[in-house]
CSV table of C-alpha atoms in Angstrom, one decimal:
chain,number,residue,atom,x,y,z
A,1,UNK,CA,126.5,127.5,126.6
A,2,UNK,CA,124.4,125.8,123.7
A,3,UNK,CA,125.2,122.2,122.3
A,4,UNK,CA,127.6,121.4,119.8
A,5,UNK,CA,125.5,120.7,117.0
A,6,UNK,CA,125.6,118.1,114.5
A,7,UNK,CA,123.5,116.9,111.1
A,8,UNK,CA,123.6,113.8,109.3
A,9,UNK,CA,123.6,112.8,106.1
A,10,UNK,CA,122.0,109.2,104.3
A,11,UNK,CA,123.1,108.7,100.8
A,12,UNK,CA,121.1,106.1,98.8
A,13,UNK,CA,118.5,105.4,96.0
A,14,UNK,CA,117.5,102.3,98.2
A,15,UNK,CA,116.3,104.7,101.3
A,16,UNK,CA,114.1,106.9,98.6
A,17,UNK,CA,113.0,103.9,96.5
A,18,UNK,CA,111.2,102.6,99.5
A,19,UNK,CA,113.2,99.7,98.9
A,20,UNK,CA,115.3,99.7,102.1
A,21,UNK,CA,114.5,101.6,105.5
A,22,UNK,CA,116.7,103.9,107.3
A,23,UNK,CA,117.6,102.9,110.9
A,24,UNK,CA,121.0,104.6,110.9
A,25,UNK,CA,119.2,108.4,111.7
A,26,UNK,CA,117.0,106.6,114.6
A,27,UNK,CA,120.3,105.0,116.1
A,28,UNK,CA,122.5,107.8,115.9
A,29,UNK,CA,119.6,110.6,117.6
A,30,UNK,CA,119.4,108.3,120.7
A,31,UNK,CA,123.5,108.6,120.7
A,32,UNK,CA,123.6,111.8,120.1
A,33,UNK,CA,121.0,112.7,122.7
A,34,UNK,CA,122.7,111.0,125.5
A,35,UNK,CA,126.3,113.1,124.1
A,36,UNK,CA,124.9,116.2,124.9
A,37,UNK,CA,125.1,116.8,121.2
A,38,UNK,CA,122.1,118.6,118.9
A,39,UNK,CA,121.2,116.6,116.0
A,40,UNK,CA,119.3,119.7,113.7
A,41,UNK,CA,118.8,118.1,110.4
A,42,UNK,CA,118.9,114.9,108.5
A,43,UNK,CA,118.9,114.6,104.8
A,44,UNK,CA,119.0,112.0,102.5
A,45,UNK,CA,120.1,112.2,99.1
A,46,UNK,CA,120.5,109.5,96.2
A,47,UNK,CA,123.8,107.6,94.5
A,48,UNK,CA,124.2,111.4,92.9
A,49,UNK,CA,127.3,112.8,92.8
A,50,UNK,CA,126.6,116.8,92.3
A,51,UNK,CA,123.4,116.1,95.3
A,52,UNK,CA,126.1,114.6,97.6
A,53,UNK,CA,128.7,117.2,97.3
A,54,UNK,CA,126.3,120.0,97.6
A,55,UNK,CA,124.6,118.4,100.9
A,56,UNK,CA,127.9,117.8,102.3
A,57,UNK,CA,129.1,121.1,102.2
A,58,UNK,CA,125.5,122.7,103.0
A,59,UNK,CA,126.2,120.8,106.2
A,60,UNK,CA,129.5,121.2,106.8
A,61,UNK,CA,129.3,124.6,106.8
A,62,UNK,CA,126.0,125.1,109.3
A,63,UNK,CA,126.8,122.1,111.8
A,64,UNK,CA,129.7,121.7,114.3
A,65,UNK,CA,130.0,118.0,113.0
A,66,UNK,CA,128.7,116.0,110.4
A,67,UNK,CA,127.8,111.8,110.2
A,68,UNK,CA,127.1,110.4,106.5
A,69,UNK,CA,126.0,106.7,106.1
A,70,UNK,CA,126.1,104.8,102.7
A,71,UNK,CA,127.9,104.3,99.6
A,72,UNK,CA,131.5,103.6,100.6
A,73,UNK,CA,131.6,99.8,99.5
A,74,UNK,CA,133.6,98.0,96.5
A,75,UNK,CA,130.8,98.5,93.8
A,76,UNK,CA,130.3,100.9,91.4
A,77,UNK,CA,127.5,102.6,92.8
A,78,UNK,CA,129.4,103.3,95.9
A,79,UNK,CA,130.7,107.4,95.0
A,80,UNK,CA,130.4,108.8,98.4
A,81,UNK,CA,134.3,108.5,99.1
A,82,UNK,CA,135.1,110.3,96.1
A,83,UNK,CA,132.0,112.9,96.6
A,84,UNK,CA,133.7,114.3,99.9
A,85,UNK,CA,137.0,114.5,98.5
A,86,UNK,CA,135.7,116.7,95.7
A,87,UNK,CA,133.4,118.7,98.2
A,88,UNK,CA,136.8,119.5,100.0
A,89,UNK,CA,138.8,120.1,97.1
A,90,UNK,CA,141.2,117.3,98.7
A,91,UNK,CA,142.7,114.8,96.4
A,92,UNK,CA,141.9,111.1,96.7
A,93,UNK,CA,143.8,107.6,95.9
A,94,UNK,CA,144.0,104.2,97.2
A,95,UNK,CA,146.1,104.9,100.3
A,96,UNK,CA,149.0,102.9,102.1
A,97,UNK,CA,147.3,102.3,105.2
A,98,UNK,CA,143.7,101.8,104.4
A,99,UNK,CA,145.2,99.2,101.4
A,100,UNK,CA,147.4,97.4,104.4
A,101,UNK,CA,144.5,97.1,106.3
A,102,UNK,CA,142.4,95.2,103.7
A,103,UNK,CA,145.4,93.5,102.6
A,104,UNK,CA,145.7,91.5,106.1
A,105,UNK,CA,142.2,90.5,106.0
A,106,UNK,CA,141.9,89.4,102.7
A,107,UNK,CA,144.9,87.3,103.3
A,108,UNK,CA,144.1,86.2,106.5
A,109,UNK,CA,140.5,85.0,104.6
A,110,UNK,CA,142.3,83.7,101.7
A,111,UNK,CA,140.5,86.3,99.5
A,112,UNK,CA,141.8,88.3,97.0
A,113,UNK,CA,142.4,92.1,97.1
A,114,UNK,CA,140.8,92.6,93.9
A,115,UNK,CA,140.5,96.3,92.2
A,116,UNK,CA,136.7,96.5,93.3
A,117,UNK,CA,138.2,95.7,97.0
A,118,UNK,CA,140.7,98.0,96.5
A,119,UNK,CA,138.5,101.0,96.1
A,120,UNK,CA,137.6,101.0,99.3
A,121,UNK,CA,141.1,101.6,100.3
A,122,UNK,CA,140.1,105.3,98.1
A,123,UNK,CA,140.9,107.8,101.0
A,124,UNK,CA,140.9,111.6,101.0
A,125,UNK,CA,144.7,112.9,101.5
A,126,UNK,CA,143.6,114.5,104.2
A,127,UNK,CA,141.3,112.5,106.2
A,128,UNK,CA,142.1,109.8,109.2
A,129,UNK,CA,140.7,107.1,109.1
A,130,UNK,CA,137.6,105.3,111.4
A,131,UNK,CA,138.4,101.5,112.6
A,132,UNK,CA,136.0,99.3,111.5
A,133,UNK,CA,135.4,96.3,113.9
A,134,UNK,CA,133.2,94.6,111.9
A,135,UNK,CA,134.4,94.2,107.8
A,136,UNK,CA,137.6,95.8,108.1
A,137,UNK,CA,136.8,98.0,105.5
A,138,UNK,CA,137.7,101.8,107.4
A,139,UNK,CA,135.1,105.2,107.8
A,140,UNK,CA,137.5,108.2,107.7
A,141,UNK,CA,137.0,111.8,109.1
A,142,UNK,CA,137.9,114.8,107.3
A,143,UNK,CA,137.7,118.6,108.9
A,144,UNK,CA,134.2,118.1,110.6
A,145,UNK,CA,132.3,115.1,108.5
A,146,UNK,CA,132.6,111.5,109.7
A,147,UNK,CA,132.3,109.1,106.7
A,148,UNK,CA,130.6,105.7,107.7
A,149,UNK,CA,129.1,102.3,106.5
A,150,UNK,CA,125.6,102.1,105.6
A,151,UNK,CA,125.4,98.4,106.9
A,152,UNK,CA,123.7,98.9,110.5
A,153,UNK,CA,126.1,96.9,112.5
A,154,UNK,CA,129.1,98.6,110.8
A,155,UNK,CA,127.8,102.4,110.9
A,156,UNK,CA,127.2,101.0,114.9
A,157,UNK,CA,130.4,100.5,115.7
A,158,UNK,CA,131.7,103.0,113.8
A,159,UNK,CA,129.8,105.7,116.0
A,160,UNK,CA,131.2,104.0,118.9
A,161,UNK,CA,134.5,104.9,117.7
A,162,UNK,CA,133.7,108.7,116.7
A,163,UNK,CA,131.5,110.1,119.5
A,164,UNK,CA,134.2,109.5,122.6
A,165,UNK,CA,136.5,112.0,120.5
A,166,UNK,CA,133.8,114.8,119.8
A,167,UNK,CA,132.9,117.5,122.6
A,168,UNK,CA,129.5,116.7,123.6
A,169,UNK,CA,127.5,119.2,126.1
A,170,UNK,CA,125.2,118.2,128.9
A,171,UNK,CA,123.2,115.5,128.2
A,172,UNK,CA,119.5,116.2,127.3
A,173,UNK,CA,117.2,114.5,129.7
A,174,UNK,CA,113.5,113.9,129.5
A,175,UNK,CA,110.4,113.4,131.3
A,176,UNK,CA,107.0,112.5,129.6
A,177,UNK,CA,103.9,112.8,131.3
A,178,UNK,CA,100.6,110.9,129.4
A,179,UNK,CA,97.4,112.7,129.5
A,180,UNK,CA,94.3,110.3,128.4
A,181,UNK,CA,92.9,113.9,126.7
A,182,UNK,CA,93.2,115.2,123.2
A,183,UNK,CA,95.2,117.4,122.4
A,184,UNK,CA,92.8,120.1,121.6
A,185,UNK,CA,91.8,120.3,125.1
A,186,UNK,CA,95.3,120.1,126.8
A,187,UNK,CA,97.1,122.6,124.6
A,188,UNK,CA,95.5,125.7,126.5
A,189,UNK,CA,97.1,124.9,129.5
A,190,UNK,CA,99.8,123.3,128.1
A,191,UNK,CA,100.7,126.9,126.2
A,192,UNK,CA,101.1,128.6,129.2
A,193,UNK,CA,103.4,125.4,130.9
A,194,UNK,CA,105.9,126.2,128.1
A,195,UNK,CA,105.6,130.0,128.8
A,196,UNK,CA,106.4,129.5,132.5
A,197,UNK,CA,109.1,127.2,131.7
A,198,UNK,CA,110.4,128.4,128.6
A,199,UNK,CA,113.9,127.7,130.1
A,200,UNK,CA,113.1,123.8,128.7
A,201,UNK,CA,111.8,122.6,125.4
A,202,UNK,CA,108.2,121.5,126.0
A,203,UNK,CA,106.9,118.7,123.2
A,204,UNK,CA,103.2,116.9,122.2
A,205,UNK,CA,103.2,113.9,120.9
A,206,UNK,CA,99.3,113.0,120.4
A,207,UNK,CA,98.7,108.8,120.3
A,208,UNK,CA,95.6,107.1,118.9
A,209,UNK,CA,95.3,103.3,119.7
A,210,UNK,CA,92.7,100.8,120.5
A,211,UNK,CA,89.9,103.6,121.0
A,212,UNK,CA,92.0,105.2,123.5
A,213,UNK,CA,93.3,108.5,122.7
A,214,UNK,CA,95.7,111.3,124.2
A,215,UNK,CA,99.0,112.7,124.7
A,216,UNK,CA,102.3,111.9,125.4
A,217,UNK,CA,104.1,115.9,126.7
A,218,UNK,CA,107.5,115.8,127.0
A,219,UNK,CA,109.5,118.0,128.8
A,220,UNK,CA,113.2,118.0,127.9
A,221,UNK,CA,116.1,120.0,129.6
A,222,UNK,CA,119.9,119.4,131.4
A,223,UNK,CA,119.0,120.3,134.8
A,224,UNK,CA,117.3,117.6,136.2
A,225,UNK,CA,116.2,119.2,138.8
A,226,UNK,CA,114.2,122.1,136.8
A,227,UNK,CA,112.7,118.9,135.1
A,228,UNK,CA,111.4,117.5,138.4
A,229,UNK,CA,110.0,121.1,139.1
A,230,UNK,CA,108.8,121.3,135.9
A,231,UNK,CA,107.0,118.0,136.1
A,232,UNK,CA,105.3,118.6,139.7
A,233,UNK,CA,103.9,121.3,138.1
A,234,UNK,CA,102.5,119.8,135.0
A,235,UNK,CA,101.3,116.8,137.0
A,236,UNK,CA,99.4,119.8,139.1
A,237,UNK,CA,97.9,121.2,135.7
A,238,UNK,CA,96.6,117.9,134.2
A,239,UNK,CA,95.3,116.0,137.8
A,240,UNK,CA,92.5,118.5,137.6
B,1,UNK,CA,111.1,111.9,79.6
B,2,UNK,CA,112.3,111.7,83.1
B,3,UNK,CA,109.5,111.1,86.0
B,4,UNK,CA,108.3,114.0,88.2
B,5,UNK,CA,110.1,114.5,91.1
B,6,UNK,CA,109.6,114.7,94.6
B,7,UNK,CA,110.7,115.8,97.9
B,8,UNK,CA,110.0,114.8,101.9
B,9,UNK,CA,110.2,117.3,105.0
B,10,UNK,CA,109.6,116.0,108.1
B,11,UNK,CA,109.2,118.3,111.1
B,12,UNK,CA,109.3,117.3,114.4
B,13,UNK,CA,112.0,118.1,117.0
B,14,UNK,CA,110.7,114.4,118.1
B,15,UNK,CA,112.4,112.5,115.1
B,16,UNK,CA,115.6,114.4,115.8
B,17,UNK,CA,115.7,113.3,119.7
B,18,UNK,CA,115.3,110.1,118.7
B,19,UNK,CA,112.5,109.7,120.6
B,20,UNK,CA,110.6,108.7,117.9
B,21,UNK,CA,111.2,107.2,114.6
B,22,UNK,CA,110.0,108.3,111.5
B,23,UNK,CA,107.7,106.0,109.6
B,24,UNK,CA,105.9,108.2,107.2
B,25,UNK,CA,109.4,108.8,105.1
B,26,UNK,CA,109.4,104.7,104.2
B,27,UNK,CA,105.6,105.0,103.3
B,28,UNK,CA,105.5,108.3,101.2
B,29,UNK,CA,109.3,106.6,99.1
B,30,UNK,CA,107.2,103.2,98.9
B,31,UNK,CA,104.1,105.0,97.2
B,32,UNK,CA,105.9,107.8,94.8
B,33,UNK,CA,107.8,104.4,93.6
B,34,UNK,CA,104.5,103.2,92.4
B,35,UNK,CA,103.1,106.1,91.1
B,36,UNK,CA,106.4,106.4,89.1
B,37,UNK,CA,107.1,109.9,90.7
B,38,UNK,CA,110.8,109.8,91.7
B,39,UNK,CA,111.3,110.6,95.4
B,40,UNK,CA,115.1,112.9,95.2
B,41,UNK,CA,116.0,114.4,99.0
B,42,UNK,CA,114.2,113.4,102.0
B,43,UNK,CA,115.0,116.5,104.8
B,44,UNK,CA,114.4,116.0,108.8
B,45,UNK,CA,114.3,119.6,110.5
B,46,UNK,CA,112.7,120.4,113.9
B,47,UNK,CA,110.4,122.6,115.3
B,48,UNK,CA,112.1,125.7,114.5
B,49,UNK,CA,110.8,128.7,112.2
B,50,UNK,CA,113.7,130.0,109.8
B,51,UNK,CA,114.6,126.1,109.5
B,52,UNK,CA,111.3,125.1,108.2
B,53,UNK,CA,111.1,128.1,106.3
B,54,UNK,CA,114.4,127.6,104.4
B,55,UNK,CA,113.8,123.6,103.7
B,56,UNK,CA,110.3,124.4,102.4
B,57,UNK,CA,112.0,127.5,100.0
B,58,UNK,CA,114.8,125.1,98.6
B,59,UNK,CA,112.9,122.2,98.0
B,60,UNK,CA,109.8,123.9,96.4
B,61,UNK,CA,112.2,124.8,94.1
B,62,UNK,CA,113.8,122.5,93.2
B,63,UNK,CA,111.2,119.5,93.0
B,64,UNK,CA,108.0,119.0,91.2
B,65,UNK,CA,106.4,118.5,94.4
B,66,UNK,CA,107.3,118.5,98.3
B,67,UNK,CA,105.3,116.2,100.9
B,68,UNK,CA,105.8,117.8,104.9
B,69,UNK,CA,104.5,115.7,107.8
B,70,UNK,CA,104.2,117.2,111.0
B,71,UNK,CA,103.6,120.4,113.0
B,72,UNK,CA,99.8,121.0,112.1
B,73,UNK,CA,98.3,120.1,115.8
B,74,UNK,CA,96.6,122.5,118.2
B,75,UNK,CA,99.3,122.9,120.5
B,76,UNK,CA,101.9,125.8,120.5
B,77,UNK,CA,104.8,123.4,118.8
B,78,UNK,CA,102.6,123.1,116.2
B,79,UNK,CA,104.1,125.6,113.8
B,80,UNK,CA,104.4,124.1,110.3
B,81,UNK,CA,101.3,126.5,109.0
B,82,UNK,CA,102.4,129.1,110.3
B,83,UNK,CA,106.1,129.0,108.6
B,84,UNK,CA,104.3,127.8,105.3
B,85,UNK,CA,102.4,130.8,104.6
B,86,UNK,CA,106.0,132.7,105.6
B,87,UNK,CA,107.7,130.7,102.7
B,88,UNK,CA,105.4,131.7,100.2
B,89,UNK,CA,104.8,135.0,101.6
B,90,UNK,CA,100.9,134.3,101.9
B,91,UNK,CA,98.6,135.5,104.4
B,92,UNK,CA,96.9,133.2,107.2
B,93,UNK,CA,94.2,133.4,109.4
B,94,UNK,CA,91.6,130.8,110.7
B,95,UNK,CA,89.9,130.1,107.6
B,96,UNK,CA,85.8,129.7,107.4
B,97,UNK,CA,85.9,126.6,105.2
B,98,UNK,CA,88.5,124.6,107.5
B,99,UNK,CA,86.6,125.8,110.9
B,100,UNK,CA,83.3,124.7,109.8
B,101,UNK,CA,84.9,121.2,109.0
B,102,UNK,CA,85.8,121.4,113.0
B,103,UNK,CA,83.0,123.0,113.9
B,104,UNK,CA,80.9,119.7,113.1
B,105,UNK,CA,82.9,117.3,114.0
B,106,UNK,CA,83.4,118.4,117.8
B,107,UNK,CA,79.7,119.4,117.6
B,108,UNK,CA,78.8,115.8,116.7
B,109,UNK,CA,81.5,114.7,119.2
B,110,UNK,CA,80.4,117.1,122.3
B,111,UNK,CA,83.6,118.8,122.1
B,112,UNK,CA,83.9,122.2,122.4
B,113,UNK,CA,86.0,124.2,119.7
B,114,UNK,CA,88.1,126.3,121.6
B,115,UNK,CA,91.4,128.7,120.9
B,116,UNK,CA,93.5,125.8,120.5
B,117,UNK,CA,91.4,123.7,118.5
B,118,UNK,CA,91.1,126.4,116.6
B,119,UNK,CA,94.4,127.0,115.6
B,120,UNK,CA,94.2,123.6,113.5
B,121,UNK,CA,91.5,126.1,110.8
B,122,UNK,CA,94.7,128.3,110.7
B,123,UNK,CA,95.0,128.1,106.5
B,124,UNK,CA,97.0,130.0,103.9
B,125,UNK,CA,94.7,132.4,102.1
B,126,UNK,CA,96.2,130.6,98.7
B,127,UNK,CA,95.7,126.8,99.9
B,128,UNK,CA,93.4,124.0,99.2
B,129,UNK,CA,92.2,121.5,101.6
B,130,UNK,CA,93.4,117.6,101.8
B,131,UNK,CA,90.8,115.7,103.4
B,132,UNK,CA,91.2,114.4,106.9
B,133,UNK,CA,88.8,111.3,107.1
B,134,UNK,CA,90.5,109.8,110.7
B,135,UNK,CA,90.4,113.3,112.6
B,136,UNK,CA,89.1,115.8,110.5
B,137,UNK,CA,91.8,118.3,110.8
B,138,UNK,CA,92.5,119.3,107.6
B,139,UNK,CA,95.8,119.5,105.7
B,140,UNK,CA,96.3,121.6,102.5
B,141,UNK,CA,98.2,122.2,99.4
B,142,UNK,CA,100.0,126.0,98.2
B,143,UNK,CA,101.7,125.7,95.2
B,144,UNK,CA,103.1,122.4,95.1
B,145,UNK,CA,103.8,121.9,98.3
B,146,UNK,CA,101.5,119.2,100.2
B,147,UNK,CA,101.2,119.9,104.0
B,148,UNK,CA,100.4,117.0,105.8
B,149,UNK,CA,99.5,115.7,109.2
B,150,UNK,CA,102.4,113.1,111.5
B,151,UNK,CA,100.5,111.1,112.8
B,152,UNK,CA,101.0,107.6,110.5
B,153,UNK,CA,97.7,106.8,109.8
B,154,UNK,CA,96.2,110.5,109.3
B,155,UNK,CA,99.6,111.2,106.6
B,156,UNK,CA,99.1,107.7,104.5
B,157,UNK,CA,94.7,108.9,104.4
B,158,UNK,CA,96.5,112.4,103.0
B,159,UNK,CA,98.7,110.6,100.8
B,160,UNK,CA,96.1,108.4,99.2
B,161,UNK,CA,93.7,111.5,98.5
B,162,UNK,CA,96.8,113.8,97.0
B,163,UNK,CA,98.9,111.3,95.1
B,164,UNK,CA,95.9,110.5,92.5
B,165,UNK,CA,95.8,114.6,91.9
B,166,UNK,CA,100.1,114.2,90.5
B,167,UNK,CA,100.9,113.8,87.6
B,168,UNK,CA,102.9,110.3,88.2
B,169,UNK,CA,105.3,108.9,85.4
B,170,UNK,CA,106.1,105.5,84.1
B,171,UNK,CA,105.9,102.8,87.5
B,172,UNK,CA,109.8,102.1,88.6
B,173,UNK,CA,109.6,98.2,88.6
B,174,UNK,CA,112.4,96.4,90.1
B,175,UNK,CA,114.1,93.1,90.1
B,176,UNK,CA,116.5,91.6,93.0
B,177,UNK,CA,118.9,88.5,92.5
B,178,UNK,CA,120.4,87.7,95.4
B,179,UNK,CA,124.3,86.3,95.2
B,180,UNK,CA,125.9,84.3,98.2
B,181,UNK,CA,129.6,86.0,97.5
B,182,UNK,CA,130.2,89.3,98.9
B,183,UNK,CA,130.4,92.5,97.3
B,184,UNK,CA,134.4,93.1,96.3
B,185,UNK,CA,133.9,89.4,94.4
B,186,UNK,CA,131.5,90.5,92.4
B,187,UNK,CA,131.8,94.6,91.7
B,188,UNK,CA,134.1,94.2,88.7
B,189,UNK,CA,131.7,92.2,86.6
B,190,UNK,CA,129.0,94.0,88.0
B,191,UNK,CA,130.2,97.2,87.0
B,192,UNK,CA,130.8,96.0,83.5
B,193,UNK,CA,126.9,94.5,83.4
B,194,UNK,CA,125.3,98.1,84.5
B,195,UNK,CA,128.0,99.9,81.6
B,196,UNK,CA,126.3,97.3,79.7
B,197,UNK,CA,122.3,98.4,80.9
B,198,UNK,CA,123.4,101.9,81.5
B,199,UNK,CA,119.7,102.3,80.5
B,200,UNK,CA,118.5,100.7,83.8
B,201,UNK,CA,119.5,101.6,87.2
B,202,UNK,CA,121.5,98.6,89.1
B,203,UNK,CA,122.2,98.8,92.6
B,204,UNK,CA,123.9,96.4,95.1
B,205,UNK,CA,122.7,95.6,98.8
B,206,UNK,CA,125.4,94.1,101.0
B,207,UNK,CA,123.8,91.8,104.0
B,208,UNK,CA,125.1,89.9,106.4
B,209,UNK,CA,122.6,87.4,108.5
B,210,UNK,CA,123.8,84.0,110.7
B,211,UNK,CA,127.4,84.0,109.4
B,212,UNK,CA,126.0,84.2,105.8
B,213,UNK,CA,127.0,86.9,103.7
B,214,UNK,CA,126.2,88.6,99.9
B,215,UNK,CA,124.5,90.8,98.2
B,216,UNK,CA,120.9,91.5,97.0
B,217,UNK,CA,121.7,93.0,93.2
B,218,UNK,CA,118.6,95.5,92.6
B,219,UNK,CA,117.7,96.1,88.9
B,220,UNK,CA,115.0,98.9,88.2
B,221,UNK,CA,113.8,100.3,85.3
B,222,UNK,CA,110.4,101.1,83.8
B,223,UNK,CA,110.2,98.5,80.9
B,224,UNK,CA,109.3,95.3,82.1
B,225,UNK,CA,110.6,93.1,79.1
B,226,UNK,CA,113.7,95.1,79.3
B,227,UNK,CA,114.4,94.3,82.8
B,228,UNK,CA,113.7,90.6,82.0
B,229,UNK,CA,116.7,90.7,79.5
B,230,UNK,CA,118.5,92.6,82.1
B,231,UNK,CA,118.1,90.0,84.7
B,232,UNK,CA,118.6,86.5,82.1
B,233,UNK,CA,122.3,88.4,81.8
B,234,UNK,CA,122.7,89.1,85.2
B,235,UNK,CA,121.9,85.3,86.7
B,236,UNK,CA,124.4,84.1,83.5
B,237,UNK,CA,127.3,86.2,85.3
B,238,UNK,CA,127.1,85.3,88.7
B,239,UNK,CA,125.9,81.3,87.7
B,240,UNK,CA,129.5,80.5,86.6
């Protein structure tokens, strides 16, 4: 049986202004990697309402789940809450139990639960809600998307949280062997490795560093067995 | 009138694993910033036919121009080519211009140009070269899509001899002040200063370092003194 499948989505003019870079996508592939689960497409979108609601349900539609990042804080240029809801014709408010959560803190803190504060309490009708460790502040899920913090730490925990309660499938494992040759020479060979084994996924990385040059191959399946076979064989190939 | 637009594909089942992360993304958003060319979707896809071919369909149409790294090497994952010529429905072959380019260089090198090296002169009928001055390999353009190598320093040599070919816009210049008080302080105030410069675009960067938390406030706009008048407001706000 394939892997469930899953895509995620960055929302933010700081990612595409250069200004800030991503490491939510490189943190959730290793996660999702060890799940079991397929991660098939990333996009990132600006603080846009109409390019957020189409992505999300372009997505929604073609993945089993969906993980967005970004734009769910207490200033104005924070939309995505309100971007889901309208992608899934749900209503949204401030509601009860994400306002009781920031109500605590702020008291406990001896802040006040201002309007801006209060907006992220804005929560589809439909969605539950994803505990946030870190700032309080909650992620929610609605039908297959899982809406989370931008902040690194907070998105972290926040995958923590999500993944346990998705199916995941068997775990991808890997194998890399390095060839000191370019790739030009290596892909011959290496053509009719994949054919033979076509029952794994059979990847060339090429490297390029102090004069030395070659080629990471990496040989990716669930059976780790196959993988060890696979490997005495492509050891065999490239010893020559 | 508005800047051009621009879009990112990235190809590479690699990115996806998260076996490696994607740098060429944070380059290509840092240098369309400067030209003034405004970078709008970034999408991550792997080395799979009808995906690439669908990504490069929607955003060739919908952007001024489309940047793809990845997927142009000799060996048999090395599709992108292939799948671009599919998109625009154009015929490819290896092509005499891009094989004697090879030719030479594994000539000069002692190299021999075999099958698979030659799969790297495979060009769309349509295309024009980009210049590959760390491993000759070429990349090319079709339409206004810009097909590009993934390998970081042989994408940024592509970048610097396409970008001076695009029509670029007015140079997005930014200005950051950061405030020590965290983001639900200061979003009603801030709200009502970017209604007030609804003219510039004002963005706001939680962080949270050593128990020390705020926000990084990022102004941008294209007129310099504008921005200056901007930020004088901006520093009176958050000085009281």
């Amino acid at each position: 049986m394939p892997n469930p499948t899953a895509a995620m989505l960055v929302i933010g003019d700081e990612i595409l202004s250069g200004r800030t870079r991503d490491a939510n996508t490189h943190y959730l592939a290793g996660q999702l990697t060890e799940a079991g689960i397929d991660l098939k497409e990333v996009r990132v979108v600006s603080d846009d309402a109409p390019a957020i609601v189409a992505a999300v349900k372009a997505l929604s539609a073609a993945y089993d789940s969906v993980f967005t990042s970004g734009g769910i804080g207490p200033t104005h240029d924070d939309i995505t809450a309100d971007c889901i809801a309208q992608a899934f014709d749900d209503h949204i408010d401030v509601r009860d139990d994400a306002r009781a959560l920031l109500a605590a803190h702020y008291e406990r803190n001896g802040q006040e639960l201002n309007d801006a504060r209060l907006r992220m309490a804005r929560i589809p009708d439909s969605a539950t809600l994803i505990d946030n460790p870190v700032s309080v502040a909650p992620g929610f899920t609605i039908q297959n998307v899982h809406v989370m913090a931008g902040v690194p730490s907070v998105f972290q925990a926040m995958v923590a949280t999500v993944l346990p309660t998705l199916k995941g499938g068997a775990p991808l494992l890997s194998q890399t062997l390095r060839v000191q040759r370019g790739e030009g020479d290596i892909a011959g060979p290496l053509a009719q490795f994949a054919q033979d084994f076509s029952d794994l996924s059979v990847g060339s990385y090429p490297f390029q560093k102090d004069g030395v040059y070659g080629s990471n191959i990496v040989v990716r399946g669930t059976d780790a067995i196959r993988l060890d076979v696979a490997m005495t064989a492509l050891t065999a190939i490239f010893a020559a």
